[in-house]
PDB file of C-alpha atoms in Angstrom:
ATOM      1  CA  LEU A   1     -72.703  74.801   4.090  1.00  0.00           C
ATOM      2  CA  PHE A   2     -73.838  72.303   1.478  1.00  0.00           C
ATOM      3  CA  SER A   3     -76.993  74.183   0.521  1.00  0.00           C
ATOM      4  CA  THR A   4     -74.608  77.008  -0.413  1.00  0.00           C
ATOM      5  CA  ILE A   5     -72.576  74.659  -2.629  1.00  0.00           C
ATOM      6  CA  TYR A   6     -75.798  73.389  -4.224  1.00  0.00           C
ATOM      7  CA  SER A   7     -76.934  76.947  -4.980  1.00  0.00           C
ATOM      8  CA  LEU A   8     -73.571  77.935  -6.438  1.00  0.00           C
ATOM      9  CA  LEU A   9     -73.436  74.876  -8.681  1.00  0.00           C
ATOM     10  CA  PHE A  10     -76.862  75.511 -10.233  1.00  0.00           C
ATOM     11  CA  TYR A  11     -76.789  79.313 -10.432  1.00  0.00           C
ATOM     12  CA  LYS A  12     -76.112  80.351 -14.050  1.00  0.00           C
ATOM     13  CA  GLY A  13     -74.851  83.907 -13.493  1.00  0.00           C
ATOM     14  CA  ASP A  14     -71.202  84.917 -13.270  1.00  0.00           C
ATOM     15  CA  CYS A  15     -71.354  87.468 -10.409  1.00  0.00           C
ATOM     16  CA  ILE A  16     -72.201  85.960  -7.030  1.00  0.00           C
ATOM     17  CA  PHE A  17     -72.401  87.595  -3.604  1.00  0.00           C
ATOM     18  CA  LEU A  18     -71.778  85.173  -0.763  1.00  0.00           C
ATOM     19  CA  MET A  19     -72.237  85.858   2.965  1.00  0.00           C
ATOM     20  CA  PRO A  20     -70.428  83.066   4.872  1.00  0.00           C
ATOM     21  CA  HIS A  21     -71.725  84.089   8.344  1.00  0.00           C
ATOM     22  CA  GLY A  22     -68.472  83.323  10.144  1.00  0.00           C
ATOM     23  CA  THR A  23     -67.843  79.943   8.509  1.00  0.00           C
ATOM     24  CA  PHE A  24     -64.246  80.829   7.681  1.00  0.00           C
ATOM     25  CA  GLU A  25     -63.391  82.663  10.899  1.00  0.00           C
ATOM     26  CA  PHE A  26     -60.246  81.328  12.568  1.00  0.00           C
ATOM     27  CA  TYR A  27     -62.266  80.469  15.707  1.00  0.00           C
ATOM     28  CA  GLN A  28     -64.991  78.645  13.738  1.00  0.00           C
ATOM     29  CA  GLN A  29     -62.478  76.680  11.661  1.00  0.00           C
ATOM     30  CA  LYS A  30     -61.620  74.685  14.792  1.00  0.00           C
ATOM     31  CA  LYS A  31     -65.111  73.153  14.789  1.00  0.00           C
ATOM     32  CA  HIS A  32     -66.469  70.551  12.329  1.00  0.00           C
ATOM     33  CA  LYS A  33     -63.096  70.490  10.568  1.00  0.00           C
ATOM     34  CA  ILE A  34     -63.834  67.719   8.049  1.00  0.00           C
ATOM     35  CA  ARG A  35     -67.144  69.236   6.978  1.00  0.00           C
ATOM     36  CA  LYS A  36     -65.563  72.663   6.495  1.00  0.00           C
ATOM     37  CA  LEU A  37     -62.573  71.192   4.675  1.00  0.00           C
ATOM     38  CA  VAL A  38     -64.889  69.545   2.131  1.00  0.00           C
ATOM     39  CA  PHE A  39     -66.831  72.804   1.806  1.00  0.00           C
ATOM     40  CA  SER A  40     -63.621  74.774   1.190  1.00  0.00           C
ATOM     41  CA  LEU A  41     -62.438  72.316  -1.473  1.00  0.00           C
ATOM     42  CA  PHE A  42     -65.728  72.546  -3.366  1.00  0.00           C
ATOM     43  CA  LEU A  43     -65.778  76.320  -3.052  1.00  0.00           C
ATOM     44  CA  ASN A  44     -62.243  76.657  -4.392  1.00  0.00           C
ATOM     45  CA  VAL A  45     -63.216  74.611  -7.449  1.00  0.00           C
ATOM     46  CA  ILE A  46     -66.255  76.835  -8.040  1.00  0.00           C
ATOM     47  CA  LEU A  47     -64.193  80.000  -7.538  1.00  0.00           C
ATOM     48  CA  ARG A  48     -61.978  79.160 -10.489  1.00  0.00           C
ATOM     49  CA  SER A  49     -64.683  80.009 -12.996  1.00  0.00           C
ATOM     50  CA  ARG A  50     -66.975  82.371 -11.043  1.00  0.00           C
ATOM     51  CA  ASP A  51     -66.775  85.935  -9.825  1.00  0.00           C
ATOM     52  CA  ILE A  52     -67.587  85.607  -6.114  1.00  0.00           C
ATOM     53  CA  HIS A  53     -67.686  88.609  -3.788  1.00  0.00           C
ATOM     54  CA  PHE A  54     -67.789  87.968  -0.040  1.00  0.00           C
ATOM     55  CA  LEU A  55     -70.092  90.100   2.100  1.00  0.00           C
ATOM     56  CA  VAL A  56     -69.553  90.003   5.864  1.00  0.00           C
ATOM     57  CA  ALA A  57     -71.287  91.347   8.933  1.00  0.00           C
ATOM     58  CA  SER A  58     -68.209  92.822  10.613  1.00  0.00           C
ATOM     59  CA  GLU A  59     -64.484  93.436  10.357  1.00  0.00           C
ATOM     60  CA  ALA A  60     -63.907  90.340  12.511  1.00  0.00           C
ATOM     61  CA  GLU A  61     -64.467  88.083   9.489  1.00  0.00           C
ATOM     62  CA  VAL A  62     -62.201  89.940   7.066  1.00  0.00           C
ATOM     63  CA  PRO A  63     -58.719  88.615   8.079  1.00  0.00           C
ATOM     64  CA  SER A  64     -59.597  84.927   7.763  1.00  0.00           C
ATOM     65  CA  LEU A  65     -61.329  85.403   4.402  1.00  0.00           C
ATOM     66  CA  LYS A  66     -58.443  87.482   3.037  1.00  0.00           C
ATOM     67  CA  THR A  67     -56.067  84.706   4.107  1.00  0.00           C
ATOM     68  CA  LYS A  68     -58.123  81.930   2.521  1.00  0.00           C
ATOM     69  CA  PHE A  69     -59.316  83.781  -0.600  1.00  0.00           C
ATOM     70  CA  PRO A  70     -56.753  86.550  -1.277  1.00  0.00           C
ATOM     71  CA  LYS A  71     -57.976  87.244  -4.829  1.00  0.00           C
ATOM     72  CA  ASN A  72     -61.633  87.793  -3.928  1.00  0.00           C
ATOM     73  CA  SER A  73     -63.159  91.003  -2.635  1.00  0.00           C
ATOM     74  CA  VAL A  74     -64.414  91.088   0.963  1.00  0.00           C
ATOM     75  CA  THR A  75     -66.763  93.909   1.952  1.00  0.00           C
ATOM     76  CA  VAL A  76     -68.282  94.701   5.354  1.00  0.00           C
ATOM     77  CA  VAL A  77     -71.991  95.410   4.890  1.00  0.00           C
ATOM     78  CA  GLY A  78     -73.314  94.746   8.381  1.00  0.00           C
ATOM     79  CA  ILE A  79     -76.622  93.217   9.458  1.00  0.00           C
ATOM     80  CA  GLY A  80     -79.767  95.062  10.446  1.00  0.00           C
ATOM     81  CA  VAL A  81     -82.584  94.469  12.907  1.00  0.00           C
ATOM     82  CA  TYR A  82     -86.216  95.526  12.852  1.00  0.00           C
ATOM     83  CA  LEU A  83     -86.763  98.181  15.504  1.00  0.00           C
ATOM     84  CA  GLN A  84     -89.782  97.926  17.782  1.00  0.00           C
ATOM     85  CA  LYS A  85     -91.664 100.647  19.623  1.00  0.00           C
ATOM     86  CA  LEU A  86     -89.566 101.993  22.489  1.00  0.00           C
ATOM     87  CA  ILE A  87     -90.313 101.229  26.113  1.00  0.00           C
ATOM     88  CA  VAL A  88     -88.092 103.686  27.986  1.00  0.00           C
ATOM     89  CA  LYS A  89     -86.951 102.520  31.421  1.00  0.00           C
ATOM     90  CA  GLU A  90     -85.644 104.502  34.341  1.00  0.00           C
ATOM     91  CA  TYR A  91     -83.145 103.124  36.833  1.00  0.00           C
ATOM     92  CA  GLN A  92     -83.708 104.604  40.267  1.00  0.00           C
ATOM     93  CA  ASN A  93     -80.434 103.429  41.848  1.00  0.00           C
ATOM     94  CA  GLU A  94     -82.298 100.806  43.804  1.00  0.00           C
ATOM     95  CA  ASN A  95     -80.869  97.384  44.619  1.00  0.00           C
ATOM     96  CA  ARG A  96     -83.068  95.673  42.042  1.00  0.00           C
ATOM     97  CA  ILE A  97     -81.381  94.701  38.771  1.00  0.00           C
ATOM     98  CA  LYS A  98     -82.993  92.868  35.862  1.00  0.00           C
ATOM     99  CA  LEU A  99     -80.438  91.155  33.607  1.00  0.00           C
ATOM    100  CA  ILE A 100     -81.101  89.236  30.416  1.00  0.00           C
ATOM    101  CA  PHE A 101     -79.351  86.831  28.062  1.00  0.00           C
ATOM    102  CA  MET A 102     -81.045  85.787  24.847  1.00  0.00           C
ATOM    103  CA  GLY A 103     -79.806  83.585  22.042  1.00  0.00           C
ATOM    104  CA  ARG A 104     -78.724  80.031  21.383  1.00  0.00           C
ATOM    105  CA  ILE A 105     -77.520  78.362  24.569  1.00  0.00           C
ATOM    106  CA  ALA A 106     -73.993  77.205  23.723  1.00  0.00           C
ATOM    107  CA  GLU A 107     -70.759  76.741  25.636  1.00  0.00           C
ATOM    108  CA  LYS A 108     -69.032  79.647  23.900  1.00  0.00           C
ATOM    109  CA  LYS A 109     -71.654  82.102  25.209  1.00  0.00           C
ATOM    110  CA  ARG A 110     -70.252  81.612  28.749  1.00  0.00           C
ATOM    111  CA  ILE A 111     -73.560  81.898  30.562  1.00  0.00           C
ATOM    112  CA  ASP A 112     -71.812  80.205  33.495  1.00  0.00           C
ATOM    113  CA  LEU A 113     -69.839  83.426  34.078  1.00  0.00           C
ATOM    114  CA  CYS A 114     -73.106  85.334  34.253  1.00  0.00           C
ATOM    115  CA  MET A 115     -74.327  82.908  36.939  1.00  0.00           C
ATOM    116  CA  GLN A 116     -71.221  83.521  39.026  1.00  0.00           C
ATOM    117  CA  ALA A 117     -71.675  87.280  38.620  1.00  0.00           C
ATOM    118  CA  VAL A 118     -75.267  86.953  39.837  1.00  0.00           C
ATOM    119  CA  LYS A 119     -74.029  85.099  42.933  1.00  0.00           C
ATOM    120  CA  THR A 120     -71.489  87.856  43.698  1.00  0.00           C
ATOM    121  CA  LEU A 121     -74.078  90.612  43.296  1.00  0.00           C
ATOM    122  CA  LYS A 122     -76.476  88.763  45.594  1.00  0.00           C
ATOM    123  CA  LEU A 123     -73.781  88.550  48.264  1.00  0.00           C
ATOM    124  CA  MET A 124     -73.335  92.318  47.865  1.00  0.00           C
ATOM    125  CA  GLY A 125     -76.986  92.819  48.713  1.00  0.00           C
ATOM    126  CA  TYR A 126     -78.503  93.315  45.264  1.00  0.00           C
ATOM    127  CA  GLN A 127     -81.851  91.813  44.286  1.00  0.00           C
ATOM    128  CA  ILE A 128     -81.157  90.155  40.939  1.00  0.00           C
ATOM    129  CA  CYS A 129     -83.458  88.805  38.268  1.00  0.00           C
ATOM    130  CA  PHE A 130     -81.477  87.089  35.506  1.00  0.00           C
ATOM    131  CA  GLU A 131     -83.638  85.814  32.641  1.00  0.00           C
ATOM    132  CA  ILE A 132     -82.208  83.366  30.090  1.00  0.00           C
ATOM    133  CA  VAL A 133     -84.110  83.314  26.806  1.00  0.00           C
ATOM    134  CA  GLY A 134     -83.311  80.613  24.276  1.00  0.00           C
ATOM    135  CA  THR A 135     -82.755  76.918  23.738  1.00  0.00           C
ATOM    136  CA  GLY A 136     -79.747  74.808  22.871  1.00  0.00           C
ATOM    137  CA  ASN A 137     -77.704  71.825  23.957  1.00  0.00           C
ATOM    138  CA  GLU A 138     -79.726  69.897  26.553  1.00  0.00           C
ATOM    139  CA  LEU A 139     -76.643  68.694  28.440  1.00  0.00           C
ATOM    140  CA  LEU A 140     -75.357  72.252  28.727  1.00  0.00           C
ATOM    141  CA  LEU A 141     -78.780  73.473  29.791  1.00  0.00           C
ATOM    142  CA  GLN A 142     -78.850  70.858  32.551  1.00  0.00           C
ATOM    143  CA  PHE A 143     -75.326  71.839  33.597  1.00  0.00           C
ATOM    144  CA  LEU A 144     -76.404  75.465  33.932  1.00  0.00           C
ATOM    145  CA  LYS A 145     -79.480  74.509  35.966  1.00  0.00           C
ATOM    146  CA  ASN A 146     -77.280  72.418  38.264  1.00  0.00           C
ATOM    147  CA  LEU A 147     -74.897  75.361  38.596  1.00  0.00           C
ATOM    148  CA  VAL A 148     -77.799  77.578  39.637  1.00  0.00           C
ATOM    149  CA  ARG A 149     -78.597  75.134  42.436  1.00  0.00           C
ATOM    150  CA  GLU A 150     -74.952  74.835  43.515  1.00  0.00           C
ATOM    151  CA  LEU A 151     -74.621  78.613  43.697  1.00  0.00           C
ATOM    152  CA  GLU A 152     -77.955  78.823  45.565  1.00  0.00           C
ATOM    153  CA  ILE A 153     -79.365  81.452  43.215  1.00  0.00           C
ATOM    154  CA  GLU A 154     -82.582  79.636  42.221  1.00  0.00           C
ATOM    155  CA  ASP A 155     -84.664  82.641  43.240  1.00  0.00           C
ATOM    156  CA  SER A 156     -82.647  84.921  40.943  1.00  0.00           C
ATOM    157  CA  VAL A 157     -82.436  82.940  37.673  1.00  0.00           C
ATOM    158  CA  GLN A 158     -85.221  82.036  35.261  1.00  0.00           C
ATOM    159  CA  PHE A 159     -84.934  79.840  32.153  1.00  0.00           C
ATOM    160  CA  LEU A 160     -87.664  81.137  29.830  1.00  0.00           C
ATOM    161  CA  GLY A 161     -86.940  78.915  26.829  1.00  0.00           C
ATOM    162  CA  HIS A 162     -87.810  80.028  23.317  1.00  0.00           C
ATOM    163  CA  LEU A 163     -89.812  83.243  22.980  1.00  0.00           C
ATOM    164  CA  GLU A 164     -90.989  84.971  19.835  1.00  0.00           C
ATOM    165  CA  ASN A 165     -92.056  88.372  18.577  1.00  0.00           C
ATOM    166  CA  GLU A 166     -94.064  90.493  21.017  1.00  0.00           C
ATOM    167  CA  GLU A 167     -93.417  88.272  24.037  1.00  0.00           C
ATOM    168  CA  LEU A 168     -89.666  88.289  23.388  1.00  0.00           C
ATOM    169  CA  TYR A 169     -89.581  92.053  22.905  1.00  0.00           C
ATOM    170  CA  ARG A 170     -91.630  92.653  26.054  1.00  0.00           C
ATOM    171  CA  VAL A 171     -89.219  90.615  28.176  1.00  0.00           C
ATOM    172  CA  LEU A 172     -86.211  92.323  26.583  1.00  0.00           C
ATOM    173  CA  ALA A 173     -87.564  95.862  26.790  1.00  0.00           C
ATOM    174  CA  LEU A 174     -88.326  95.528  30.511  1.00  0.00           C
ATOM    175  CA  SER A 175     -84.754  94.425  31.296  1.00  0.00           C
ATOM    176  CA  HIS A 176     -82.032  96.776  32.525  1.00  0.00           C
ATOM    177  CA  ILE A 177     -78.943  95.134  30.994  1.00  0.00           C
ATOM    178  CA  PHE A 178     -78.216  92.528  28.313  1.00  0.00           C
ATOM    179  CA  ILE A 179     -75.109  90.355  28.890  1.00  0.00           C
ATOM    180  CA  LEU A 180     -73.068  88.363  26.362  1.00  0.00           C
ATOM    181  CA  PRO A 181     -69.547  87.391  27.540  1.00  0.00           C
ATOM    182  CA  SER A 182     -69.043  85.161  24.495  1.00  0.00           C
ATOM    183  CA  GLU A 183     -65.819  83.550  23.279  1.00  0.00           C
ATOM    184  CA  ASN A 184     -66.712  84.367  19.663  1.00  0.00           C
ATOM    185  CA  GLU A 185     -69.444  86.236  17.764  1.00  0.00           C
ATOM    186  CA  ASN A 186     -69.003  87.473  14.207  1.00  0.00           C
ATOM    187  CA  PHE A 187     -71.800  89.996  14.797  1.00  0.00           C
ATOM    188  CA  ALA A 188     -74.392  89.109  17.505  1.00  0.00           C
ATOM    189  CA  ILE A 189     -77.926  89.986  16.430  1.00  0.00           C
ATOM    190  CA  ALA A 190     -79.111  89.867  20.056  1.00  0.00           C
ATOM    191  CA  VAL A 191     -76.776  92.733  20.954  1.00  0.00           C
ATOM    192  CA  ALA A 192     -78.205  94.852  18.135  1.00  0.00           C
ATOM    193  CA  GLU A 193     -81.757  93.983  19.188  1.00  0.00           C
ATOM    194  CA  SER A 194     -80.993  94.974  22.775  1.00  0.00           C
ATOM    195  CA  ILE A 195     -79.543  98.324  21.776  1.00  0.00           C
ATOM    196  CA  GLY A 196     -82.580  98.797  19.545  1.00  0.00           C
ATOM    197  CA  ALA A 197     -84.798  98.210  22.572  1.00  0.00           C
ATOM    198  CA  SER A 198     -82.831 100.851  24.562  1.00  0.00           C
ATOM    199  CA  VAL A 199     -81.275  98.141  26.761  1.00  0.00           C
ATOM    200  CA  PRO A 200     -77.548  98.830  27.402  1.00  0.00           C
ATOM    201  CA  VAL A 201     -75.247  95.854  26.884  1.00  0.00           C
ATOM    202  CA  ILE A 202     -72.215  94.197  28.431  1.00  0.00           C
ATOM    203  CA  VAL A 203     -70.202  92.197  25.904  1.00  0.00           C
ATOM    204  CA  SER A 204     -66.762  90.630  25.645  1.00  0.00           C
ATOM    205  CA  LYS A 205     -64.176  91.947  23.196  1.00  0.00           C
ATOM    206  CA  ASN A 206     -64.762  88.701  21.250  1.00  0.00           C
ATOM    207  CA  VAL A 207     -68.182  89.980  20.184  1.00  0.00           C
ATOM    208  CA  ALA A 208     -67.645  91.769  16.868  1.00  0.00           C
ATOM    209  CA  LEU A 209     -70.288  94.368  17.659  1.00  0.00           C
ATOM    210  CA  HIS A 210     -68.206  95.568  20.630  1.00  0.00           C
ATOM    211  CA  ASN A 211     -66.726  98.233  18.337  1.00  0.00           C
ATOM    212  CA  PHE A 212     -70.195  99.736  17.957  1.00  0.00           C
ATOM    213  CA  VAL A 213     -70.761  99.407  21.708  1.00  0.00           C
ATOM    214  CA  ASN A 214     -67.560 101.333  22.443  1.00  0.00           C
ATOM    215  CA  GLU A 215     -67.946 103.975  19.756  1.00  0.00           C
ATOM    216  CA  TYR A 216     -71.502 104.957  20.661  1.00  0.00           C
ATOM    217  CA  LYS A 217     -71.213 104.216  24.387  1.00  0.00           C
ATOM    218  CA  VAL A 218     -74.278 101.991  24.465  1.00  0.00           C
ATOM    219  CA  GLY A 219     -72.707  99.611  26.971  1.00  0.00           C
ATOM    220  CA  ILE A 220     -69.423  98.265  28.294  1.00  0.00           C
ATOM    221  CA  THR A 221     -66.890  95.848  26.792  1.00  0.00           C
ATOM    222  CA  ILE A 222     -64.938  93.494  29.064  1.00  0.00           C
ATOM    223  CA  ASP A 223     -61.434  92.514  27.948  1.00  0.00           C
ATOM    224  CA  ASN A 224     -61.274  89.103  29.630  1.00  0.00           C
ATOM    225  CA  LEU A 225     -63.773  86.376  30.373  1.00  0.00           C
ATOM    226  CA  GLU A 226     -63.971  86.729  34.156  1.00  0.00           C
ATOM    227  CA  SER A 227     -67.072  86.952  36.328  1.00  0.00           C
ATOM    228  CA  ASN A 228     -65.620  89.747  38.473  1.00  0.00           C
ATOM    229  CA  LEU A 229     -65.240  91.894  35.345  1.00  0.00           C
ATOM    230  CA  ILE A 230     -68.915  91.311  34.555  1.00  0.00           C
ATOM    231  CA  VAL A 231     -69.805  92.400  38.093  1.00  0.00           C
ATOM    232  CA  ASN A 232     -67.710  95.570  37.796  1.00  0.00           C
ATOM    233  CA  ALA A 233     -69.211  96.338  34.391  1.00  0.00           C
ATOM    234  CA  ILE A 234     -72.754  95.964  35.739  1.00  0.00           C
ATOM    235  CA  LEU A 235     -72.040  98.314  38.645  1.00  0.00           C
ATOM    236  CA  ASP A 236     -70.277 100.850  36.408  1.00  0.00           C
ATOM    237  CA  LEU A 237     -73.141 100.789  33.947  1.00  0.00           C
ATOM    238  CA  LEU A 238     -75.739 101.252  36.669  1.00  0.00           C
ATOM    239  CA  ASN A 239     -73.886 104.276  38.039  1.00  0.00           C
ATOM    240  CA  ASN A 240     -74.591 106.100  34.778  1.00  0.00           C
ATOM    241  CA  TYR A 241     -77.492 104.041  33.536  1.00  0.00           C
ATOM    242  CA  ASN A 242     -79.732 106.712  32.043  1.00  0.00           C
ATOM    243  CA  GLN A 243     -76.888 108.054  29.889  1.00  0.00           C
ATOM    244  CA  TYR A 244     -76.150 104.605  28.455  1.00  0.00           C
ATOM    245  CA  ARG A 245     -79.868 104.115  27.840  1.00  0.00           C
ATOM    246  CA  ASP A 246     -80.134 107.508  26.097  1.00  0.00           C
ATOM    247  CA  ASN A 247     -77.143 106.611  23.930  1.00  0.00           C
ATOM    248  CA  CYS A 248     -79.012 103.478  22.848  1.00  0.00           C
ATOM    249  CA  ILE A 249     -82.051 105.554  21.937  1.00  0.00           C
ATOM    250  CA  GLN A 250     -80.012 108.117  19.997  1.00  0.00           C
ATOM    251  CA  ASN A 251     -78.020 105.571  17.985  1.00  0.00           C
ATOM    252  CA  ARG A 252     -80.363 102.622  17.579  1.00  0.00           C
ATOM    253  CA  SER A 253     -81.472 103.786  14.118  1.00  0.00           C
ATOM    254  CA  LEU A 254     -77.956 102.973  12.825  1.00  0.00           C
ATOM    255  CA  LEU A 255     -78.745  99.282  13.367  1.00  0.00           C
ATOM    256  CA  ASP A 256     -82.161  99.384  11.703  1.00  0.00           C
ATOM    257  CA  TRP A 257     -82.479  97.560   8.377  1.00  0.00           C
ATOM    258  CA  SER A 258     -83.676 100.779   6.753  1.00  0.00           C
ATOM    259  CA  SER A 259     -80.206 102.234   7.391  1.00  0.00           C
ATOM    260  CA  VAL A 260     -78.126  99.098   6.858  1.00  0.00           C
ATOM    261  CA  ILE A 261     -79.794  98.201   3.551  1.00  0.00           C
ATOM    262  CA  VAL A 262     -78.472 101.442   2.004  1.00  0.00           C
ATOM    263  CA  GLN A 263     -74.922 100.130   2.383  1.00  0.00           C
ATOM    264  CA  TRP A 264     -75.927  96.754   0.946  1.00  0.00           C
ATOM    265  CA  VAL A 265     -77.446  98.387  -2.133  1.00  0.00           C
ATOM    266  CA  GLU A 266     -74.398 100.608  -2.657  1.00  0.00           C
ATOM    267  CA  VAL A 267     -72.062  97.593  -2.541  1.00  0.00           C
ATOM    268  CA  LEU A 268     -74.219  95.451  -4.840  1.00  0.00           C
ATOM    269  CA  VAL A 269     -74.558  98.217  -7.428  1.00  0.00           C
ATOM    270  CA  LYS A 270     -70.860  99.090  -7.299  1.00  0.00           C
ATOM    271  CA  GLU A 271     -69.664  95.491  -7.666  1.00  0.00           C
ATOM    272  CA  ASN A 272     -72.125  94.738 -10.452  1.00  0.00           C
ATOM    273  CA  LYS A 273     -71.008  97.800 -12.402  1.00  0.00           C
ATOM    274  CA  ALA A 274     -67.376  96.731 -12.004  1.00  0.00           C
ATOM    275  CA  VAL A 275     -68.193  93.308 -13.440  1.00  0.00           C
ATOM    276  CA  SER A 276     -70.204  94.640 -16.378  1.00  0.00           C
TER     277      SER A 276
END
């Protein structure tokens, strides 16, 4: 937040494009209230004499920004990912399922619901491998490891920690389904990366990218944060797995930076012309 203020104070130009990355979302405003209040006060002072245009990753950020800064333009430009070489998987309707979560380990991601879903699927006779890629709050990480023991699913869950580049992509590309039942995501890069790797996704309606998921049928959106809904979504997805996977392959280019950057350039040129 404050590096943004620093940059705005010392930048000499009049036209500024600012991407707040969810800072002003109604959900995010509940966290670190004092810090964000100070940031907002400074920003409002700067806005009085500068022409600031907000760029956002998804429609989810627009309402809060329009409420807080009604006189400034807010444009959805999206975020891109760098697509890797495809590793196309087949699902043979066996009882083996490889699930993956990747990203920052935080309470709002609701990884605990994924654990409960794994337990239910095991009781149904499925052989589950659920890989958790990422790091985060150590207390939460310990809680999740304790939950794994309580649910007696140690043989089905692996904490892989932080992975990068080729190793990360290899683990992702060999998975069947990516899961993110989050309470709030203003975009979710990991979802885009999964689709780009031809891995269908299961997300909550709180993940802004769920509109893309629904429109292009590259996965399933759950309406409520309940483990049984995750279980049902996994089974529904597996019943028509190859079609969901093919949809990922056919539409993944829409999330590539080479496509997304075109919209960025169009917005930047248009806004700059309007100012000049």
